Short mmCIF file of C-alpha atoms and ligand atoms in Angstrom, two decimals:
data_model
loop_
_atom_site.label_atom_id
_atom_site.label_comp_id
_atom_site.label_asym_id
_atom_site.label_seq_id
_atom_site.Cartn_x
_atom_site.Cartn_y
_atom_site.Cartn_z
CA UNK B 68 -4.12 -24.10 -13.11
CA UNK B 69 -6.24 -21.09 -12.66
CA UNK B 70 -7.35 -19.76 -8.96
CA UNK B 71 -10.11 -17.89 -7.32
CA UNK B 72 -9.04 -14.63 -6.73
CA UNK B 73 -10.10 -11.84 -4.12
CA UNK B 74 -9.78 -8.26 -3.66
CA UNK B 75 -10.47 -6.63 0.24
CA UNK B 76 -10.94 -3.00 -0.02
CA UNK B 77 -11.50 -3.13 -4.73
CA UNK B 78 -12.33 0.54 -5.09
CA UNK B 79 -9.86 2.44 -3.19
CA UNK B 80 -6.38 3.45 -5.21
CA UNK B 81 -4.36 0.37 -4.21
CA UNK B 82 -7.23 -1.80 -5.08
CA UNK B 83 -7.65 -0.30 -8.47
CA UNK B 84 -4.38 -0.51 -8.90
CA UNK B 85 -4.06 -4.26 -7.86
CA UNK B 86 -7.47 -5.21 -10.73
CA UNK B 87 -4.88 -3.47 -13.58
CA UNK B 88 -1.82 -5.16 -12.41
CA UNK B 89 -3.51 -8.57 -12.15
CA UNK B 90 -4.57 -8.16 -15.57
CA UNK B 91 -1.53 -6.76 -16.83
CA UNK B 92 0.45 -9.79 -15.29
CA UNK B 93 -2.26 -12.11 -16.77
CA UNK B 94 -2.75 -14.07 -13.59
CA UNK B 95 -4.25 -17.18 -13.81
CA UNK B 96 -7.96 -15.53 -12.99
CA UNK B 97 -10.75 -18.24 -12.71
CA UNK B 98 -13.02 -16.46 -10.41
CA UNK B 99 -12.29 -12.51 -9.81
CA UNK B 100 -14.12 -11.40 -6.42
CA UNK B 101 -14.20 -7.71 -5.85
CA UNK B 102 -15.34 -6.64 -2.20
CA UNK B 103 -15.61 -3.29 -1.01
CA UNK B 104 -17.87 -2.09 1.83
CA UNK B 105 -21.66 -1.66 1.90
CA UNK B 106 -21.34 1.91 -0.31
CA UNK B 107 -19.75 0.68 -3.69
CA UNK B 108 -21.68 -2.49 -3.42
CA UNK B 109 -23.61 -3.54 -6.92
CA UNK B 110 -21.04 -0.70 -8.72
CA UNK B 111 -19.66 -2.85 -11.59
CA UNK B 112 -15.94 -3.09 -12.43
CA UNK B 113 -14.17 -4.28 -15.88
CA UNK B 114 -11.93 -6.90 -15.86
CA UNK B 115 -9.95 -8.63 -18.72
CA UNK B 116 -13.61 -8.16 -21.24
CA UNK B 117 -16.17 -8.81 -18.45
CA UNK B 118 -18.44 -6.62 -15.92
CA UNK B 119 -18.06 -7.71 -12.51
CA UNK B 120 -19.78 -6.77 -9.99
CA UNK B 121 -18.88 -5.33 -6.37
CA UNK B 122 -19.86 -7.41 -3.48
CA UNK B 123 -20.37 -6.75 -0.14
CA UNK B 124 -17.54 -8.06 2.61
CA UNK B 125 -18.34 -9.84 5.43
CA UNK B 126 -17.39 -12.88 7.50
CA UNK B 127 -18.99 -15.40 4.80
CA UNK B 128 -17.25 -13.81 1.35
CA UNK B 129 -14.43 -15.42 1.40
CA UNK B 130 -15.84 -19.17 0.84
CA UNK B 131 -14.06 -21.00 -2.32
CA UNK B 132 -11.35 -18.14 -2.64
CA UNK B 133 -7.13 -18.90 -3.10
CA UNK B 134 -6.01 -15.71 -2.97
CA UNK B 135 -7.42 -12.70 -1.22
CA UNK B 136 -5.31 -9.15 -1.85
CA UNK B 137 -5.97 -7.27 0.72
CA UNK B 138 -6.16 -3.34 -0.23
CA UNK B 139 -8.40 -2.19 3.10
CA UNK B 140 -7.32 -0.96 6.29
CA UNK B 141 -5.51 -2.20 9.63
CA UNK B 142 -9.73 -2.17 10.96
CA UNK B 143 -10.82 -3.90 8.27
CA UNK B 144 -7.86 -6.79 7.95
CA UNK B 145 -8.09 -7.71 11.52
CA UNK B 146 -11.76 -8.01 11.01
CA UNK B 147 -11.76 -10.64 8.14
CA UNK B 148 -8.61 -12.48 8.43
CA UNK B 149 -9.69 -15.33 10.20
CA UNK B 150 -12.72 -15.84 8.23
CA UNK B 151 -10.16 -15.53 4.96
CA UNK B 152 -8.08 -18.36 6.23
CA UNK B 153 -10.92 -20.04 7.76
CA UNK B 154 -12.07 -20.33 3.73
CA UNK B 155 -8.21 -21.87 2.67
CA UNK B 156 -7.63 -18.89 0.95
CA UNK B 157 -3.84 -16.99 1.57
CA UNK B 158 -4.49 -13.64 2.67
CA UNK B 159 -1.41 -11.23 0.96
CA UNK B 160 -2.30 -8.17 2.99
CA UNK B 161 -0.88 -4.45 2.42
CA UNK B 162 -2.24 -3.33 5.47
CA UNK B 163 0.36 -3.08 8.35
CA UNK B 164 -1.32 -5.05 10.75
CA UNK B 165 -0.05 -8.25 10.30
CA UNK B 166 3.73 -7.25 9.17
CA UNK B 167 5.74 -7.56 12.51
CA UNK B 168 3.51 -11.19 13.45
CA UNK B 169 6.29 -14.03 13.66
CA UNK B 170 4.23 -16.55 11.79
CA UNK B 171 3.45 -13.56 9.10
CA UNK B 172 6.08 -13.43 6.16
CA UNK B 173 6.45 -9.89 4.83
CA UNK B 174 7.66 -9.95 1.48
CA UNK B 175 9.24 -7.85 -1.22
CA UNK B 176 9.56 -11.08 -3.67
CA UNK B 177 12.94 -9.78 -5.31
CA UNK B 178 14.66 -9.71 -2.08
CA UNK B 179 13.05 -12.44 -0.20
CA UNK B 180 10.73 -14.14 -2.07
CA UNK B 181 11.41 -17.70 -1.03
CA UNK B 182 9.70 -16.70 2.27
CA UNK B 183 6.29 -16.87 1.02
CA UNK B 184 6.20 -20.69 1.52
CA UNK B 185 6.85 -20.50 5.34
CA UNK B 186 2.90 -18.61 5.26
CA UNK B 187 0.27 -20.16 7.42
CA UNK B 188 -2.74 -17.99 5.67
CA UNK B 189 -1.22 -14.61 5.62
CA UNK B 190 1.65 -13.01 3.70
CA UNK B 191 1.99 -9.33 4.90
CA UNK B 192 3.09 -6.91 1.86
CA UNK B 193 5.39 -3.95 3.34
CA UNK B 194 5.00 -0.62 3.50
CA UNK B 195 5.85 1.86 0.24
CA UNK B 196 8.58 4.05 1.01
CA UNK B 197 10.09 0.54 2.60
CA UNK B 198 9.67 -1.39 -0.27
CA UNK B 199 10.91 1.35 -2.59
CA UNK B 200 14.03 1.81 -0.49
CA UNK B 201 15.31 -2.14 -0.22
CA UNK B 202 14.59 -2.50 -3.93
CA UNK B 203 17.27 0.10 -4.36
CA UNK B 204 19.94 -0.81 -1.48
CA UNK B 205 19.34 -4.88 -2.40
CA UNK B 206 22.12 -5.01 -4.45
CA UNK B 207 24.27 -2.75 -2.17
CA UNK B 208 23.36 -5.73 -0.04
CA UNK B 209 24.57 -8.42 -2.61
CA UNK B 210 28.42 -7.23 -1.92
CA UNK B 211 28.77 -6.31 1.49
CA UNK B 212 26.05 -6.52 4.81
CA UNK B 213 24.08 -3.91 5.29
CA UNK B 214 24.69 -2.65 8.95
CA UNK B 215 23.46 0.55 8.56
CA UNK B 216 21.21 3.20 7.08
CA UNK B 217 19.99 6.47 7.03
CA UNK B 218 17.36 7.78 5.23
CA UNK B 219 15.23 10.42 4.33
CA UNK B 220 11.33 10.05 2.28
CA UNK B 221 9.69 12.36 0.05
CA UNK B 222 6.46 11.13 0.01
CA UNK B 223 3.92 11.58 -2.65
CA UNK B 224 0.11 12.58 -1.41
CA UNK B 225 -1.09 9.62 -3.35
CA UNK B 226 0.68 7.43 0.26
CA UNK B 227 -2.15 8.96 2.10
CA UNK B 228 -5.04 7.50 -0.36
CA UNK B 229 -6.85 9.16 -3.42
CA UNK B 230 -7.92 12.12 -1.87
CA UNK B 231 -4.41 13.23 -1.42
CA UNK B 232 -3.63 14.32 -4.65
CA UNK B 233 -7.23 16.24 -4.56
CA UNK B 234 -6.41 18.05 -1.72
CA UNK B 235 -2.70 18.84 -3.45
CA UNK B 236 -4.47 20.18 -6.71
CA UNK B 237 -7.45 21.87 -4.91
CA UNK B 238 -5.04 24.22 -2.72
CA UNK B 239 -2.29 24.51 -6.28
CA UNK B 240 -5.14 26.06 -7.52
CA UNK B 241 -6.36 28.13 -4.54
CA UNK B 242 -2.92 29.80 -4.53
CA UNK B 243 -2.77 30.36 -8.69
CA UNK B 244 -5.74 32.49 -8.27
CA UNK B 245 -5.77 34.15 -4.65
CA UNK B 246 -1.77 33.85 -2.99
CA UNK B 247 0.88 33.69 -5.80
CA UNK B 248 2.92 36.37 -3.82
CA UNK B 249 3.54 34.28 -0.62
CA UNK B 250 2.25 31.49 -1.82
CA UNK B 251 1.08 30.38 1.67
CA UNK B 252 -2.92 30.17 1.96
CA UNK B 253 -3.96 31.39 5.02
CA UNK B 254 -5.85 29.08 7.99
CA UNK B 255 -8.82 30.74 7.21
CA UNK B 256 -8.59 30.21 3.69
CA UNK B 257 -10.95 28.31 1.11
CA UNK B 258 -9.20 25.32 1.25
CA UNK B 259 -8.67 23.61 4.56
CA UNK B 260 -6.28 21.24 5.27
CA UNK B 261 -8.35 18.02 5.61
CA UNK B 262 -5.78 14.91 4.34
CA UNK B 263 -2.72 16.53 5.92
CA UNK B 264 -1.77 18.46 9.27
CA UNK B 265 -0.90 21.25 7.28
CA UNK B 266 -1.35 23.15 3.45
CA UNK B 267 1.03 20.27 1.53
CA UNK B 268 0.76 23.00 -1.81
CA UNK B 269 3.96 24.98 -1.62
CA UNK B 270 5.31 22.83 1.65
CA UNK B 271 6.45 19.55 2.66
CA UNK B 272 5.59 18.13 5.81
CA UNK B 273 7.93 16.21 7.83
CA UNK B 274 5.80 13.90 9.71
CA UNK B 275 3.74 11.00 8.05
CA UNK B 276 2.14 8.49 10.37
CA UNK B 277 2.00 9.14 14.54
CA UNK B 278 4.42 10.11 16.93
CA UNK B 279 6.34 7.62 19.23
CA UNK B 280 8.11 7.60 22.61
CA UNK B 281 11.09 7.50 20.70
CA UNK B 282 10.15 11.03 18.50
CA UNK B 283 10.47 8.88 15.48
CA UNK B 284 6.48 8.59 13.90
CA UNK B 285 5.21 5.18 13.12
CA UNK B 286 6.33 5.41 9.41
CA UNK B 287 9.95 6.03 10.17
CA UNK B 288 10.41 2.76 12.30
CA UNK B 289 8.89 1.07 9.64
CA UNK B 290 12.44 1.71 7.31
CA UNK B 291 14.15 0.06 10.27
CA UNK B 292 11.51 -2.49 11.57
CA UNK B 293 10.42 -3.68 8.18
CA UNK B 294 13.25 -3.62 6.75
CA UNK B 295 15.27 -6.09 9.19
CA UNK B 296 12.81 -8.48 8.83
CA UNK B 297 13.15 -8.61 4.78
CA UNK B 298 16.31 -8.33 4.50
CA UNK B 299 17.09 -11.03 7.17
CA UNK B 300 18.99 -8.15 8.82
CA UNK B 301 17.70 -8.33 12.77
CA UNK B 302 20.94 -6.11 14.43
CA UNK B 303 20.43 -3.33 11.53
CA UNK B 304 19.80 -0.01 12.56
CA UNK B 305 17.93 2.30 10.82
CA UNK B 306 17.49 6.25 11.15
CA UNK B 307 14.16 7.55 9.11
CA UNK B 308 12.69 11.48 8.76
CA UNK B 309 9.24 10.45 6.62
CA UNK B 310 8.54 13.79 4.85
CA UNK B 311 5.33 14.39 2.99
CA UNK B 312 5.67 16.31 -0.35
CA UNK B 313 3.52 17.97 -2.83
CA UNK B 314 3.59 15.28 -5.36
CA UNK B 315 1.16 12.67 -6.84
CA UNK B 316 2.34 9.84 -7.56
CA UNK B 317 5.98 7.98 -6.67
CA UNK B 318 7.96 8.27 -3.60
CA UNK B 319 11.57 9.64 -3.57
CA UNK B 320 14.40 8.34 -0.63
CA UNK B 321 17.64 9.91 -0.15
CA UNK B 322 19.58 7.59 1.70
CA UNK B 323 23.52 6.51 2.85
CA UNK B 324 23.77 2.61 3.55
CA UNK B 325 26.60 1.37 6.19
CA UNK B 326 28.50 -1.85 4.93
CA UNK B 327 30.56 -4.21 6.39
CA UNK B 328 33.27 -3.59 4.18
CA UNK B 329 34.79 -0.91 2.09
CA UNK B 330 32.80 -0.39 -1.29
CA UNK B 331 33.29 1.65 -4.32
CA UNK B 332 31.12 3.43 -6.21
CA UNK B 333 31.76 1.97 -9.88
CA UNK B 334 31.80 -1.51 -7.83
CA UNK B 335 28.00 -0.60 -6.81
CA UNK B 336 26.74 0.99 -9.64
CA UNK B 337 27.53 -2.33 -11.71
CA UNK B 338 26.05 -4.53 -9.10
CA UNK B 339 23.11 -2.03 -9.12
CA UNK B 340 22.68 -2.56 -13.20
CA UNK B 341 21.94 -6.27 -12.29
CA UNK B 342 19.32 -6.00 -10.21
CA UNK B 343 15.74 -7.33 -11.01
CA UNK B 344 13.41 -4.58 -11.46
CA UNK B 345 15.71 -2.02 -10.50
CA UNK B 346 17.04 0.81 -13.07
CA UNK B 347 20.41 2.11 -12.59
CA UNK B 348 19.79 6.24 -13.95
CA UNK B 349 22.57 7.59 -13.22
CA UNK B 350 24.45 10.31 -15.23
CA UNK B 351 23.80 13.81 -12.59
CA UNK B 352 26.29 15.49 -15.52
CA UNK B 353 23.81 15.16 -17.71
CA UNK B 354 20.64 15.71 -15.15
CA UNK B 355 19.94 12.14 -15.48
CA UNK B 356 18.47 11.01 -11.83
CA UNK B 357 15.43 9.47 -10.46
CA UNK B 358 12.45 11.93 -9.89
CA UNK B 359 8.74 11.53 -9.91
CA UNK B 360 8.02 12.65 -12.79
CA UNK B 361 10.20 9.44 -14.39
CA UNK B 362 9.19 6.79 -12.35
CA UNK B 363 5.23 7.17 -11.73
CA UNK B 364 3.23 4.38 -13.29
CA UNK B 365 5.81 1.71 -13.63
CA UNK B 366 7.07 -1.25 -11.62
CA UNK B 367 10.73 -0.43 -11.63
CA UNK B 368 12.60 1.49 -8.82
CA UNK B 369 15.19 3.96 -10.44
CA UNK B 370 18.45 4.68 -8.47
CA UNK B 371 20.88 7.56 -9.17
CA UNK B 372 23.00 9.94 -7.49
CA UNK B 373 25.22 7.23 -6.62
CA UNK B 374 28.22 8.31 -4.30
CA UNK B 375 30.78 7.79 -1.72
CA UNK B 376 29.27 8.99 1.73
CA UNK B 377 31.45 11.50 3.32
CA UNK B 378 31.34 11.22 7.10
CA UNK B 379 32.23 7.22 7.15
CA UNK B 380 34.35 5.31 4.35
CA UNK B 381 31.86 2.31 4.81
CA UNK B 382 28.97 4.44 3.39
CA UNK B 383 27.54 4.87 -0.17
CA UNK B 384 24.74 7.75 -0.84
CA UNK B 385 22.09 7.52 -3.34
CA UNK B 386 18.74 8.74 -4.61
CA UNK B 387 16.46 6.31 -5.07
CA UNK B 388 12.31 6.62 -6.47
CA UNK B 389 9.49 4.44 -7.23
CA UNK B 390 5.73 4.60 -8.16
CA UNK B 391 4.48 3.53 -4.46
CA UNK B 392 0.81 2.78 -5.46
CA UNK B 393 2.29 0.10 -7.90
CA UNK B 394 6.05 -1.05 -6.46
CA UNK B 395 4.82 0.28 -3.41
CA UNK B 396 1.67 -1.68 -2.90
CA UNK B 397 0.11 -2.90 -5.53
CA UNK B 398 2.26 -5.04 -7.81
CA UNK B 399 4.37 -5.73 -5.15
CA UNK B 400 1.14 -7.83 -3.66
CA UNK B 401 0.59 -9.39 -7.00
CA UNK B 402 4.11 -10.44 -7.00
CA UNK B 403 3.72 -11.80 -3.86
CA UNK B 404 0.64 -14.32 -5.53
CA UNK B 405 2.66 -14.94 -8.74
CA UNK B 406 5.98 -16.45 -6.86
CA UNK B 407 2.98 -18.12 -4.47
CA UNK B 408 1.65 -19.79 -7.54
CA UNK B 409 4.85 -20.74 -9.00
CA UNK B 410 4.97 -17.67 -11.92
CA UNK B 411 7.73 -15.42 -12.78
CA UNK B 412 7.19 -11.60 -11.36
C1 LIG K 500 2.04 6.97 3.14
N1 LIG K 500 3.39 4.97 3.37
O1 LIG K 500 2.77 7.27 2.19
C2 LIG K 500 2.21 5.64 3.85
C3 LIG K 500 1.02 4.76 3.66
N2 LIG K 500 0.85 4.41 2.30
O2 LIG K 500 1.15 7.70 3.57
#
């Protein structure tokens, strides 16, 4: 069976990235629809030999679709959704604005795949540094509840969309040649901090997201929002610092998980080893950990750094990183349409 496929929002990162991964997975493509606002409209895209090319969205674009991956924003989603599952097409959205709906399974298919059969159009794919974190803790999970965790993000610039890596090379480069010393590039410098608050070259910025009543940011309540409702999890609590780092590609989580019971570490790191797309990369005496610069461009979440927690005997503490345009978002959504369809992912 082959199925008429869709892509909301084709020419920004994560819906480059979801064109690759379709063809990479070999989906079952009959018809590939690629819809992108009124800009990149007649641009042509290759896709497994042929030129397709861009069409405009809009309410009637949906018509004789099964599948539509959404890659556009919160705007954008709300704006088509209906008319998606007005067409019979299931609507596996990254955007956010679906993810906390009751009737809206959000999905991270090696941890709760099964509930992409209770959809009624939409199927809400979670956010990165979320995703990246329960593909890590999952099998943590596997021997004792989760009641607890505390974590902390470094966040690649490629979270905050393609220009973010420009921005991150534009000002490397504006401090090479004009503020080595300090390396700090002054407000009135060349390169203004458009993407980001602040210059991300040289500095990490702890807030990602906006600001809530609580003084956690948007981002940081998704950890504990997102992550009860894939795990099945509703009393566990969550505490989150998002920080934005001067990286490209993959984002990194430090984080200590709460069990019910007792667990130790060689117990863990076995249970770890088994986990589906998940590398245990462990071996800190030999500087063998997870780090960017290991994980970017692949599907598998690496976890290292694997420890007793010192404050509470209930807690383990690892590092944990994954390429969060294609874990994160991406393949995660394609994944979502394979075990939809009835394929491995
Ligand atoms: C970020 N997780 O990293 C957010 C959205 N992708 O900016």
């Amino acid at each position: 069976k082959t199925y008429n496929v869709g892509i909301l929002g084709a020419t920004g990162a994560v819906g480059r990235e979801m064109l690759k991964v379709l063809g990479e997975r070999n989906f079952p493509v009959n018809e590939l629809r690629l819809l992108a606002s009124e800009r990149s409209v007649g641009k042509k895209v290759e896709f497994q030999g042929k030129e397709i090319e861009i069409k405009l969205a809009c309410h009637d674009a949906f018509k004789g679709l099964d599948i539509v991956l959404g890659a556009a924003s919160n705007a954008v989603a709300k704006e088509f959704k209906d008319d998606i599952v007005a067409a019979g097409a299931v609507f596996i959205d990254n955007s956010s604005a679906f993810r906390q709906d009751a009737d809206v399974p959000l999905v991270v298919p090696e941890i709760n795949g099964d509930d992409v059969f209770k959809n009624k159009g939409v199927i809400s794919n979670p956010n990165c540094s979320t995703i990246i974190t329960l593909m890590a803790v999952k099998g943590i999970n596997r021997l004792s509840k989760i009641v607890a965790m505390n974590a902390c993000t470094y966040q690649a610039t490629s979270g905050a969309g393609a220009a973010g890596p420009v921005e991150l090379m534009e000002q490397m480069e504006e401090l090479d040649k004009e503020y080595k010393e300090t390396g700090i590039i002054p407000n009135k410098g060349n390169v203004e901090a458009k993407v980001f608050a602040h210059q991300i070259a040289g500095n990490v910025i702890p807030m990602i997201g906006s600001l809530k009543d609580n003084g956690y940011t948007t981002e940081e309540m998704k950890m504990q929002n997102e992550g009860r409702k894939i795990m099945h999890l509703p009393d566990l609590k969550v505490t989150c610092t998002c920080v934005r780092v001067p990286v490209v590609r993959s984002h990194s989580i430090a984080v200590t998980v709460y069990t019910e019971d007792v667990l130790n570490v060689e117990d863990v790191k076995a249970q770890i080893a088994k986990e589906q797309n998940v590398k245990l990369y462990d071996e800190p005496e030999n500087q063998v950990y997870p780090m960017p610069i290991v994980t970017s461009d692949q599907d598998i979440t690496y976890v290292g750094r694997i420890r007793k927690d010192l404050i509470h005997d209930n807690g383990i503490t690892l590092f944990c990183c994954g390429d969060q345009v294609r874990k994160g978002a991406a393949t995660n959504a394609v994944q979502i349409a394979l075990k939809l369809v009835g394929l491995d992912f």
